[in-house]
XYZ file of C-alpha atoms in Angstrom:
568
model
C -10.845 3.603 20.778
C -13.818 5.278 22.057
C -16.342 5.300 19.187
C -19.977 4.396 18.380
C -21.205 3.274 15.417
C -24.864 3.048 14.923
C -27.239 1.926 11.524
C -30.531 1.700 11.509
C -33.487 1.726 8.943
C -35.701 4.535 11.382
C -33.028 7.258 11.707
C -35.348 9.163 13.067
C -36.704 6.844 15.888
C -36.834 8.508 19.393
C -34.503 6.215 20.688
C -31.727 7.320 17.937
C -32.192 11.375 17.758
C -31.732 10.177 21.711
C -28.105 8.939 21.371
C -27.143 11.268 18.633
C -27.806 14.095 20.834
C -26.670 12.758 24.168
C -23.034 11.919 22.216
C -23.093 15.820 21.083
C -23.889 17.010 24.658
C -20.690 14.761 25.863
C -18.258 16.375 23.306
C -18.626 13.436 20.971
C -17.443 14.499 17.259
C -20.577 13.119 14.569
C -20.125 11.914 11.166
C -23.248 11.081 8.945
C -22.163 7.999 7.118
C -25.397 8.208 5.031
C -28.854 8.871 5.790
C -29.926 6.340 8.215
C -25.923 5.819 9.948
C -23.833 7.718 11.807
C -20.285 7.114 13.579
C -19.818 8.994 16.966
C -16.129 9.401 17.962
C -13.856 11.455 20.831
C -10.386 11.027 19.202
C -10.503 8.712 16.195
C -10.490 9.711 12.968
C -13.144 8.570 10.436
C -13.092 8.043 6.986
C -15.705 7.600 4.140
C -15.859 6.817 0.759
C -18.152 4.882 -1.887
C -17.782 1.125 -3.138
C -19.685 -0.608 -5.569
C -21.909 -1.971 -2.674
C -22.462 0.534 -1.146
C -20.490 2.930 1.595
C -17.055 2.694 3.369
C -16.387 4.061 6.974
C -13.074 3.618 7.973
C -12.851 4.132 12.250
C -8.858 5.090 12.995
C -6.240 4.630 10.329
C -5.899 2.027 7.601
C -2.832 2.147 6.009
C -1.855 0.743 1.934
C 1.190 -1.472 2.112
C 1.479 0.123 -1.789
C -0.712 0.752 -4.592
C -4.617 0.147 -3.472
C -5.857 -1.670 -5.811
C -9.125 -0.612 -7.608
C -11.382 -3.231 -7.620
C -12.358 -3.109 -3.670
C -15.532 -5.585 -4.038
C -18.913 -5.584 -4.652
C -19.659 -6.686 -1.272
C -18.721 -5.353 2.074
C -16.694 -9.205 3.146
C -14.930 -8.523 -0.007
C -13.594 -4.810 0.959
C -12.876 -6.588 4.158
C -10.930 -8.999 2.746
C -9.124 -6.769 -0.069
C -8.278 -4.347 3.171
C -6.609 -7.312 5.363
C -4.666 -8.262 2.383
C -4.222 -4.482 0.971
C -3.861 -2.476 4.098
C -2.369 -2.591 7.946
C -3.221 -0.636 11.030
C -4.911 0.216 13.687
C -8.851 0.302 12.215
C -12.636 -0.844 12.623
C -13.789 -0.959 8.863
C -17.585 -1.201 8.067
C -19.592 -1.204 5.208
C -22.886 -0.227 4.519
C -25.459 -1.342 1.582
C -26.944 1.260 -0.421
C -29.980 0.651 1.694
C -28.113 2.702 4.196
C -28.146 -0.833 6.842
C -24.505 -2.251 8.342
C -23.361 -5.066 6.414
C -20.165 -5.721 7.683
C -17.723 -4.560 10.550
C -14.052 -5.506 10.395
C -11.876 -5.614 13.131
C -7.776 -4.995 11.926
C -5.811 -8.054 12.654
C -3.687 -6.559 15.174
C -6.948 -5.592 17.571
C -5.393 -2.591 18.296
C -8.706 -1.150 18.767
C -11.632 -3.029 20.679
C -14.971 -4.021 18.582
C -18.200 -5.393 19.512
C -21.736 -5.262 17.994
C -25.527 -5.332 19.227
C -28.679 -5.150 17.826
C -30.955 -2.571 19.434
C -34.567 -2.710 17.752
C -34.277 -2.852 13.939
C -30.890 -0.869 14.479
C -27.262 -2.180 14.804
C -24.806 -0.529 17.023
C -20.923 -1.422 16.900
C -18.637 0.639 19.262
C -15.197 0.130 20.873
C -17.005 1.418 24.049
C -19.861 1.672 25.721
C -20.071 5.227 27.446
C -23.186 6.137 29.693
C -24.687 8.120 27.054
C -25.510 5.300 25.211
C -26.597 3.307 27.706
C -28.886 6.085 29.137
C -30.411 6.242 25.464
C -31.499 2.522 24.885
C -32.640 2.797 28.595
C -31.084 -1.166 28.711
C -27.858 -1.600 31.055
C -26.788 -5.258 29.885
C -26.627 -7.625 32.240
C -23.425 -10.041 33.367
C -22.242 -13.289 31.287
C -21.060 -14.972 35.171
C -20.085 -17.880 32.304
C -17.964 -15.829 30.724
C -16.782 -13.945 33.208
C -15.829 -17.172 35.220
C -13.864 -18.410 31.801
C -12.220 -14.765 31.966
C -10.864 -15.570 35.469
C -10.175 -18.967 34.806
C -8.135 -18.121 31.559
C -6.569 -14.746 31.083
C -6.212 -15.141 27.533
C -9.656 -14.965 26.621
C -10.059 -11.854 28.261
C -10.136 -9.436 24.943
C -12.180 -12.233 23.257
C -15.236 -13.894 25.516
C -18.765 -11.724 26.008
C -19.098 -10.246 29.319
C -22.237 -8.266 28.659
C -25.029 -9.612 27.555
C -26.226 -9.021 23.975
C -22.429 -7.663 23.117
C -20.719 -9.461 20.809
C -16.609 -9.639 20.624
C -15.588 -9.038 16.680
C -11.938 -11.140 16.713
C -9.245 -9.374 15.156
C -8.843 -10.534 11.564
C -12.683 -11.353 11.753
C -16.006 -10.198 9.865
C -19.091 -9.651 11.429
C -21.718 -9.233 9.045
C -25.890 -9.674 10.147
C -27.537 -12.806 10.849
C -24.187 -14.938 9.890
C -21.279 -16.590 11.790
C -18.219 -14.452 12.381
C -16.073 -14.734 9.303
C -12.302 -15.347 9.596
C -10.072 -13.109 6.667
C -6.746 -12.855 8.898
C -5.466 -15.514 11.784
C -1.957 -15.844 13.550
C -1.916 -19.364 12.499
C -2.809 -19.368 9.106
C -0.181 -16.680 8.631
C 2.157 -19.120 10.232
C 1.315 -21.734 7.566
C 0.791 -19.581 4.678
C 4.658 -20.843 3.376
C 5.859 -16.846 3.162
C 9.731 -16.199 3.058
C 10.968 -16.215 6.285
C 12.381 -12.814 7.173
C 16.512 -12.390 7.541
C 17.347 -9.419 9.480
C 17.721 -6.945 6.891
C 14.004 -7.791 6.033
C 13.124 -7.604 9.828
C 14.562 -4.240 9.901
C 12.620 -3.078 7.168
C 9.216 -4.020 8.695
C 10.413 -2.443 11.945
C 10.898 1.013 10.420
C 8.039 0.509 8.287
C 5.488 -0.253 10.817
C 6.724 2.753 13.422
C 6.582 5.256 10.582
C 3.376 4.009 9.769
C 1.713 3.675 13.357
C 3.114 7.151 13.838
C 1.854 8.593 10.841
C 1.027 12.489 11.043
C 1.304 12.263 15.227
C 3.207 15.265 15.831
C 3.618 14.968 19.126
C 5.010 12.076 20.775
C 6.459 10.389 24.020
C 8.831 7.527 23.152
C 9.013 4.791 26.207
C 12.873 4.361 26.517
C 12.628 1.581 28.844
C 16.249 0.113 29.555
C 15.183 -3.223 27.684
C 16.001 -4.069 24.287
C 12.403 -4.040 22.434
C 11.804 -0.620 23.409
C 15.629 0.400 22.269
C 14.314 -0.824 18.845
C 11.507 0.756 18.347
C 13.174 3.906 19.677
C 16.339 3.681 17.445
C 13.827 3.122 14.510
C 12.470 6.197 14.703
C 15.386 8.367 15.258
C 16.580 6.687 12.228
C 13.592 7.060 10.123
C 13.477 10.798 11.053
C 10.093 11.590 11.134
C 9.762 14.693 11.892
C 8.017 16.292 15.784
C 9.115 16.769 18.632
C 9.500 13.798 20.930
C 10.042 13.183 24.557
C 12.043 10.132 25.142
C 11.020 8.906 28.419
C 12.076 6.437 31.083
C 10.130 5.560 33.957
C 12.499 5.045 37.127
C 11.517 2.705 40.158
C 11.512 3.168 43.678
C 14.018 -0.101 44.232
C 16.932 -0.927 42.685
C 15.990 -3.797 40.347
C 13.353 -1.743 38.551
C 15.859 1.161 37.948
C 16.916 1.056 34.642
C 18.594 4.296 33.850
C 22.080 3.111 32.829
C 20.706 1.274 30.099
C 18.295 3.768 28.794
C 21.055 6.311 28.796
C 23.105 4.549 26.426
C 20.415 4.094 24.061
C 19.855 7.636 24.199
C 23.310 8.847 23.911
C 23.921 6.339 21.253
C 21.329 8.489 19.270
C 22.177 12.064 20.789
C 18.828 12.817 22.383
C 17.887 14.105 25.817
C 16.500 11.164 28.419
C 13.271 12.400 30.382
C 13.562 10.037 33.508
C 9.854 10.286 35.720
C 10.435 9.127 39.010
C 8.621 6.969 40.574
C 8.325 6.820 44.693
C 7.729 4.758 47.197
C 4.552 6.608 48.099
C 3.225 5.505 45.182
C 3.014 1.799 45.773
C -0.600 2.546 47.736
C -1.677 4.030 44.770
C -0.884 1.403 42.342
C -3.975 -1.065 42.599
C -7.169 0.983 41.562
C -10.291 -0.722 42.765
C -12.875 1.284 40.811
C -13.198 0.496 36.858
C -15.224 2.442 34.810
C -17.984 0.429 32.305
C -16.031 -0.814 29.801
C -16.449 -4.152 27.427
C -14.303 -5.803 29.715
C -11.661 -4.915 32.397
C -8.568 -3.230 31.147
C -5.350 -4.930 31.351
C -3.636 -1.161 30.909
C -5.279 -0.411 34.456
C -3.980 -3.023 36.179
C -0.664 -0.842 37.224
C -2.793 1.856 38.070
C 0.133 4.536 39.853
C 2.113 3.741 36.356
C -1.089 4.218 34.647
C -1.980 7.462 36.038
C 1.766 8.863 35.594
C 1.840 8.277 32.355
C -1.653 9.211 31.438
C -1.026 12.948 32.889
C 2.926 13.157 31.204
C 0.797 12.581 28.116
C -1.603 15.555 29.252
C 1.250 17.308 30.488
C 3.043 17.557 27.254
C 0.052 17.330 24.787
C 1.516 14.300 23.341
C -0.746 12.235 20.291
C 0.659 9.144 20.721
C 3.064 7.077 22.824
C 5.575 4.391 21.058
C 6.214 1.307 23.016
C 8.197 -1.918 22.565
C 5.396 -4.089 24.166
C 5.561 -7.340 22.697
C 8.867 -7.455 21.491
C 9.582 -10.773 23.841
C 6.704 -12.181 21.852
C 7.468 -11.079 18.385
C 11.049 -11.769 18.465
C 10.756 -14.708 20.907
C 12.843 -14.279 24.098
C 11.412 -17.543 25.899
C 14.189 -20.424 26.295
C 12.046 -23.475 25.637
C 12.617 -26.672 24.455
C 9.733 -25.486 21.678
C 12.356 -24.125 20.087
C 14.443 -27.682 19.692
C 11.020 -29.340 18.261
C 10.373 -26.761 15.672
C 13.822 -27.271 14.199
C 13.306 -31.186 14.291
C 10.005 -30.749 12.418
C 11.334 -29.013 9.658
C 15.130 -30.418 9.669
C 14.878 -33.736 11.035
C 16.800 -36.171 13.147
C 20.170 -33.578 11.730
C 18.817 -30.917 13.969
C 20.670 -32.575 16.863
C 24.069 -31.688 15.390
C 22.899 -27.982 15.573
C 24.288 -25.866 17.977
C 20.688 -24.669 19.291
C 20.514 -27.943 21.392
C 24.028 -26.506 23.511
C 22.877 -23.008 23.966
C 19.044 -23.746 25.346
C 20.989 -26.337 27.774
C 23.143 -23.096 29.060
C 20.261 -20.951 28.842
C 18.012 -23.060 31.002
C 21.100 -24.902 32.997
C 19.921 -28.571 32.200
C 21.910 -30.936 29.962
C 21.573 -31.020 26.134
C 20.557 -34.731 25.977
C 17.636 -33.532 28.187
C 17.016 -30.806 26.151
C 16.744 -33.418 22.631
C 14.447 -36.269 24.760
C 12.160 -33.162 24.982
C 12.334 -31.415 21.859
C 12.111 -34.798 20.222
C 8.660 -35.740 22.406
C 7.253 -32.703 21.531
C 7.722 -32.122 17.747
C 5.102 -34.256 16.236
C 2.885 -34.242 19.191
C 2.969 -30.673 20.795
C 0.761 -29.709 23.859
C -2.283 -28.414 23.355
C -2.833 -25.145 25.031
C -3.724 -25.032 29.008
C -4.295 -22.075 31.034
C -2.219 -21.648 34.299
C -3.736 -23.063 37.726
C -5.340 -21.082 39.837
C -5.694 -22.031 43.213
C -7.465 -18.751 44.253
C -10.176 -19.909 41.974
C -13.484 -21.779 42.991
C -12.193 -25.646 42.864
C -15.205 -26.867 40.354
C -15.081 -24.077 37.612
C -15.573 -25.336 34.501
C -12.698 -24.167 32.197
C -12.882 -24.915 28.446
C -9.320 -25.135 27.016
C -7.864 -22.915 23.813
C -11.018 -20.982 24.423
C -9.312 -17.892 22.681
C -10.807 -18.125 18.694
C -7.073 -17.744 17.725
C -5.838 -21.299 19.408
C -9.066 -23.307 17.424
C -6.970 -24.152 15.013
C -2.947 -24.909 15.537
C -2.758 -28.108 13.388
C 0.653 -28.416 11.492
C 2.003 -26.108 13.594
C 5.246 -26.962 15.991
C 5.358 -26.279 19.576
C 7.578 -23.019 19.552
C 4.552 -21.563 16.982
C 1.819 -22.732 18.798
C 3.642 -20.222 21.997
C 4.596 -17.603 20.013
C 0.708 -17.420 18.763
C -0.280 -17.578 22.510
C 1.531 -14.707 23.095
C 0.007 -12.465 20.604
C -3.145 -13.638 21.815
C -1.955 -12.783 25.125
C -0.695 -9.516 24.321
C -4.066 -8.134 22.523
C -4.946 -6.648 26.358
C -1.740 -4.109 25.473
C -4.131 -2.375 23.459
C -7.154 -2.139 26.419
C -8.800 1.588 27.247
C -7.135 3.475 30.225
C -6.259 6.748 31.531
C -3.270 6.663 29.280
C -5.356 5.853 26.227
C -7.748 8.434 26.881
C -4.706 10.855 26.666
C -2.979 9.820 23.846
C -3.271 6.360 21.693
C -0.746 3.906 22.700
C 1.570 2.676 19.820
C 2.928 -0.679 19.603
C 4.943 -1.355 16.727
C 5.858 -5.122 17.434
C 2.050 -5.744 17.464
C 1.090 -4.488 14.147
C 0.150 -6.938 11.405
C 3.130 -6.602 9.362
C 5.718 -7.569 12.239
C 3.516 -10.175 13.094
C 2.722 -11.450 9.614
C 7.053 -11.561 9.016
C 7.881 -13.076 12.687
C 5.064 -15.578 12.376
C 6.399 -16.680 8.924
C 10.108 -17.270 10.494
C 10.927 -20.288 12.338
C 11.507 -19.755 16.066
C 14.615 -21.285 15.644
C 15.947 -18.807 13.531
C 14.418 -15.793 15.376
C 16.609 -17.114 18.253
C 19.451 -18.015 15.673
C 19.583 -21.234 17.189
C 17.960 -20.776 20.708
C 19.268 -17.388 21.721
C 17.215 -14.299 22.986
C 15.916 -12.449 20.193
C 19.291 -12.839 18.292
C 18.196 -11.623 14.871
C 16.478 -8.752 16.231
C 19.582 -7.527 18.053
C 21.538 -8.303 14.197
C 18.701 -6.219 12.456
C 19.622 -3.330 14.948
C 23.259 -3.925 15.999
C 24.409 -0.338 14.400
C 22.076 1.512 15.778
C 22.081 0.085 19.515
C 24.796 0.582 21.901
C 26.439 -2.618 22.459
C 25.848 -3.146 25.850
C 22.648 -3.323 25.032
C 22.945 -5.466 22.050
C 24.907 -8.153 24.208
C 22.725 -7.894 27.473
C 20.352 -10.618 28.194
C 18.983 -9.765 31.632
C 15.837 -7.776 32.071
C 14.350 -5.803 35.049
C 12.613 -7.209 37.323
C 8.911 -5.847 38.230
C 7.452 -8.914 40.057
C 9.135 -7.615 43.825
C 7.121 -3.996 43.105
C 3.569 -5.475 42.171
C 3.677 -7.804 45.103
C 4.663 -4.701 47.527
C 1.514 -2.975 45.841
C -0.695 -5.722 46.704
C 0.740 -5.742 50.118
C 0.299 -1.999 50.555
C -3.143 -2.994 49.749
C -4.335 -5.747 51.883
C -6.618 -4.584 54.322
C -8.783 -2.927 51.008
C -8.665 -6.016 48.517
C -9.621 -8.525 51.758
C -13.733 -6.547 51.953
C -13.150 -6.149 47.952
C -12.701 -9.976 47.379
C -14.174 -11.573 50.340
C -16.951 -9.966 50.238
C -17.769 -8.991 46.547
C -19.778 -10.275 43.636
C -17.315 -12.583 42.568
C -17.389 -14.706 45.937
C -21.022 -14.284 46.183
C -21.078 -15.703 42.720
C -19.357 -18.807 43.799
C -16.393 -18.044 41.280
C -13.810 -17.994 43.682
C -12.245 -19.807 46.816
C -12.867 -17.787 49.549
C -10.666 -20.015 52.176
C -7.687 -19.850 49.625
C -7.898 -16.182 48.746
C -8.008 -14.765 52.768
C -5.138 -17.224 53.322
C -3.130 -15.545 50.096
C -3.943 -12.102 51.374
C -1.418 -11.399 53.921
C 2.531 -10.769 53.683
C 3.629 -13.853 54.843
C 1.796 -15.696 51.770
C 3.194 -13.152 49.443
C 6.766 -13.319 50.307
C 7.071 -16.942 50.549
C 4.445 -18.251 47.791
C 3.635 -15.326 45.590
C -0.139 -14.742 44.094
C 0.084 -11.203 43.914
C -0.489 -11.047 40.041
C -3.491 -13.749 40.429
C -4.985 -11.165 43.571
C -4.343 -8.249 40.910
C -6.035 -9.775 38.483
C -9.368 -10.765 40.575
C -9.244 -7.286 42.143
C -9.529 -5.726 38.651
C -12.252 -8.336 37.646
C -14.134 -7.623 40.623
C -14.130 -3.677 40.119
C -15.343 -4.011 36.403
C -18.365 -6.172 37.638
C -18.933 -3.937 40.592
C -18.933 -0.908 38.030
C -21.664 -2.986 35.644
C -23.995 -3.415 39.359
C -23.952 -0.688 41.032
């Protein structure tokens, strides 16, 4: 995640020979691109080879979902394009012209790895970060967006995608930047949902399981395996037992300081089902201080992945600890597989079946799933399958009363239409989820690895109907099918999950008398972003317990210590 790219017709400006040897002082790895381009990098790999255009870099790893095909383009949007529909993984592409200047960036549909672009003089940069070296070199620290930031705080979702420094500019996964032009779209959630491909059964969703862990893996020799208790982690853990890549692995639960986030029984089954060793790290009760971190280093925006900082910082030095490359997760499995009971569900299968849907059996189980009647259930399903909600953020109330919010702000909700309700949420949660892949302690250790995020799972779950994800309704029903054999059935027939929402509010509680100077008196109240009256009033333990607010406090805390890191 951490590189710099840099292009620019006067390699041998001041300002350049600047940042090229402030990177190498730092420990930053170089790699000429061409004579006028370089890529600087701490952990990434980089790649380069020759097109008819031009030049190639290839920032982290694109993988071939089979033969490449020869003909990669005479320009660089066309080796963009011939790469989305080619290739998978976790990569920034860009191309150069023979002139030696950028003329396109990609960013890999997943977003696995953080992309924005500036001009500085006649040069263009494109990093993933934007480490003190380089900021030191141009001599230019770039101011606040308070717009953007404001839209940040006002909707989560466009957190990975708004412009919070000025002169940045966020590259959209699945999207082209290329000089002096609009952003180009190649790759979006929704026109993958309406792109008419076969909808996958469970032997295909097997398939694309195994095939994106072996291939996120790759040559990671190294690796600690999150073994949860929950199902989507079970999956991707089971997968790669199966698969038998070779390495050693550490297979790792994380175990709570209170009862409902201890989930050892579970993850002991999955491990026993395969015959490994379970590595449970403890977690205390002196940790809850520690788990809200109120400085942020600079950053393109504030890090989701920091927000549980004690969990954060555990994992980060188990990583260190063991020398591990790479951890595998099952983050976004809920999303992927769709765990949400919704009446969405009910609409899509009305769109696409008609009026005969009600004789379906997925009316009955939402009704059990969400205890209200059936008939209820089919009023709503049938209101909402022709004309589904648009997209609107959660209220805030800790938030200033008048700001301005502008609604499916996130590039990946423009454009929905044809799309049924149960879609339109599943695509919200991917664009939800791309903070999952945001810089932190444990991603300076070791890259995080999450299967159910990669662009083939989400190109096959997007292309199934949420109705038959859920097999009419249920949680994730054809994902436990795909993996029956290979999870203990305890697992395969649970549908409870632990519960983490009593911890974080214990954290913020542990932390009251620092967030109240931190948010009362920080940049964000002197910016007139929040509401001071209603955030004092949330910050005490009465408020907690009986109304909640602690994820909303979390989140402004974290905001707050990213723009505090950008002032100071």
């Amino acid at each position: 995640m951490s590189f710099v790219a840099i292009a620019t017709p006067d390699a041998g400006a001041g300002v350049y020979l600047a940042m090229r040897e402030a990177a190498t002082a730092q420990g930053w790895r170089i790699v000429d691109v061409g004579p006028t381009a370089w890529i600087a990098t701490r952990r990434e790999r980089v790649t380069c080879e020759a097109f008819e255009g031009g030049r190639i870099a290839v920032i982290g790893d694109l993988l071939s979902r089979g033969p490449r095909s020869r003909d990669r383009g005479a320009t660089g949007v066309e080796v963009c394009a011939n790469a989305v529909q080619q290739g998978w993984g976790r990569y920034i592409l860009l191309t150069f012209g023979h002139d030696g200047c950028l003329s396109a960036v990609l960013r890999d549909p997943s977003g696995a790895l953080d992309c924005a672009v500036r001009q500085v003089g006649a040069g263009l940069i494109a990093a993933g970060d934007v480490p003190d070296w380089l900021i030191a070199a141009v001599d230019d620290r770039p101011g606040l967006c308070w717009d953007a930031i404001g839209q940040a705080l006002a909707d989560p979702l466009c957190l990975s995608s708004v412009d919070l420094l000025a002169r940045w500019r966020t590259i959209t996964p699945g999207g082209v930047f290329q000089p002096h032009a609009p952003e180009q779209v190649l790759w979006s959630p929704a026109w993958t949902a309406r792109s008419g491909a076969p909808a996958a059964d469970a032997a295909c969703l097997r398939e694309v399981i195994d095939l994106a862990v072996t291939g996120l893996v790759g040559d990671r020799s190294r690796l600690v395996v999150e073994v949860s208790g929950g199902l989507d982690s079970a999956i991707m853990a089971t997968s790669l037992h199966a698969t038998r890549v070779p390495g050693p692995r550490v297979w790792m639960n994380t175990r709570g300081p209170f009862p409902e986030s201890d989930e050892r029984a579970y993850a002991e089954a999955v491990t026993n089902r395969m015959g490994v060793p379970l590595t449970v790290v403890e977690r205390g009760r002196d940790e809850i201080a520690l788990g809200l971190d109120l400085i942020h280093p600079r950053s393109l925006r504030p890090s989701l992945n920091r927000l549980d900082a004690a969990y954060d910082r555990l994992q980060a030095e188990v990583c260190r600890r063991l020398g591990a490359e790479g951890v595998l997760t099952g983050k976004g499995g809920d999303v992927a597989f769709f765990q949400t009971a919704t009446s969405a569900i009910l609409a899509d299968q009305f769109r696409d079946e008609g009026i005969g849907a009600v004789a379906a059996s997925t009316a009955p189980v939402l009704a059990r799933r969400l205890r209200r009647s059936a008939w209820r259930l089919v009023r709503a399903g049938l209101a909402a399958a022709w004309s589904p909600r648009s997209y609107r953020p959660p209220t805030n109330s800790l938030l200033a009363p008048d700001l301005a919010v502008e609604s499916g702000s996130h590039p990946w909700l423009s454009d929905l239409e044809g799309l049924g309700p149960g879609k339109r949420q599943q695509i919200v949660g991917f664009a939800s989820n791309l903070g999952l892949h945001s810089p932190s302690r444990r991603t300076a250790a070791a890259d995080l690895l999450h299967p159910a995020l990669s662009q083939p799972v989400m190109e096959a779950v997007l292309a199934t109907p949420t109705y038959r994800l859920t097999e009419g309704g249920h949680d994730r029903l054809l994902a436990r099918q795909a993996f029956a054999d290979r999870l203990p059935p305890e697992l395969v027939r649970r549908r409870s999950k632990a519960e983490l929402g009593g911890y974080y509010g214990r954290v913020v509680a542990a932390n009251i008398d620092r967030l109240r100077p931190h948010l009362l008196e920080g940049r964000l109240a002197r910016q007139g972003l929040i509401d001071r009256g209603q955030v004092e009033a949330a910050l005490s333990v009465d408020h907690l317990i009986w109304q909640g607010g602690y994820i909303e406090l979390m989140m402004l805390a974290l905001m707050e210590s990213w723009v505090a890191a950008w002032s100071d």
